Coordinates of C-alpha atoms in Angstrom, one line a residue:
M1 CA 9.3 -11.4 30.6
P2 CA 11.9 -8.5 30.3
Q3 CA 13.5 -10.2 27.4
I4 CA 10.3 -10.9 25.5
F5 CA 8.6 -7.5 25.7
P6 CA 11.3 -5.4 23.8
M7 CA 11.5 -8.0 21.1
N8 CA 7.7 -7.8 20.5
W9 CA 7.9 -4.0 20.5
F10 CA 10.8 -4.2 18.0
L11 CA 8.9 -6.5 15.7
M12 CA 5.7 -4.5 16.0
S13 CA 7.5 -1.2 15.1
L14 CA 9.3 -2.9 12.3
M15 CA 6.0 -4.2 10.8
I16 CA 4.5 -0.7 11.2
M17 CA 7.5 0.8 9.3
M18 CA 7.2 -1.9 6.5
I19 CA 3.4 -1.1 6.1
L20 CA 4.1 2.6 6.0
I21 CA 6.8 2.2 3.4
F22 CA 4.6 -0.1 1.3
M23 CA 1.7 2.4 1.5
T24 CA 3.9 5.3 0.4
I25 CA 5.3 3.2 -2.5
N26 CA 1.8 2.3 -3.7
F27 CA 0.7 5.9 -3.3
Y28 CA 3.5 7.3 -5.4
F29 CA 3.2 4.5 -8.0
F30 CA -0.6 5.0 -8.6
S31 CA -0.3 8.8 -8.5
M32 CA 2.2 8.6 -11.3
K33 CA 0.0 6.1 -13.2
M34 CA -3.2 8.0 -12.8
P35 CA -2.9 10.4 -15.8
N36 CA -2.8 7.4 -18.2
K37 CA -6.0 5.6 -17.0
N38 CA -5.3 2.8 -19.4
M39 CA -4.6 0.3 -16.7
F40 CA -8.0 0.9 -15.2
N41 CA -10.4 1.5 -18.1
L42 CA -9.5 -1.4 -20.4
N43 CA -13.1 -2.5 -20.6
K44 CA -15.6 0.4 -20.6
K45 CA -18.5 -2.1 -20.5
T46 CA -17.8 -3.3 -17.0
K47 CA -20.0 -2.1 -14.2
Y48 CA -17.3 -1.5 -11.7
N49 CA -14.9 1.5 -11.7
F50 CA -11.7 0.9 -9.8
K51 CA -10.7 4.2 -8.3
W52 CA -7.6 4.5 -6.1

């Protein structure tokens, strides 16, 4: 048990760090791409508006 619990804590913290880095990369990427709005409004006849 003492050898398994720090490894689970390490993997859990590493996955949390990976998710946070991925969320920040997506946030900066879409905040840079938002003034164009050509990626999102290709068809203006669609019902659904994809807003980030």
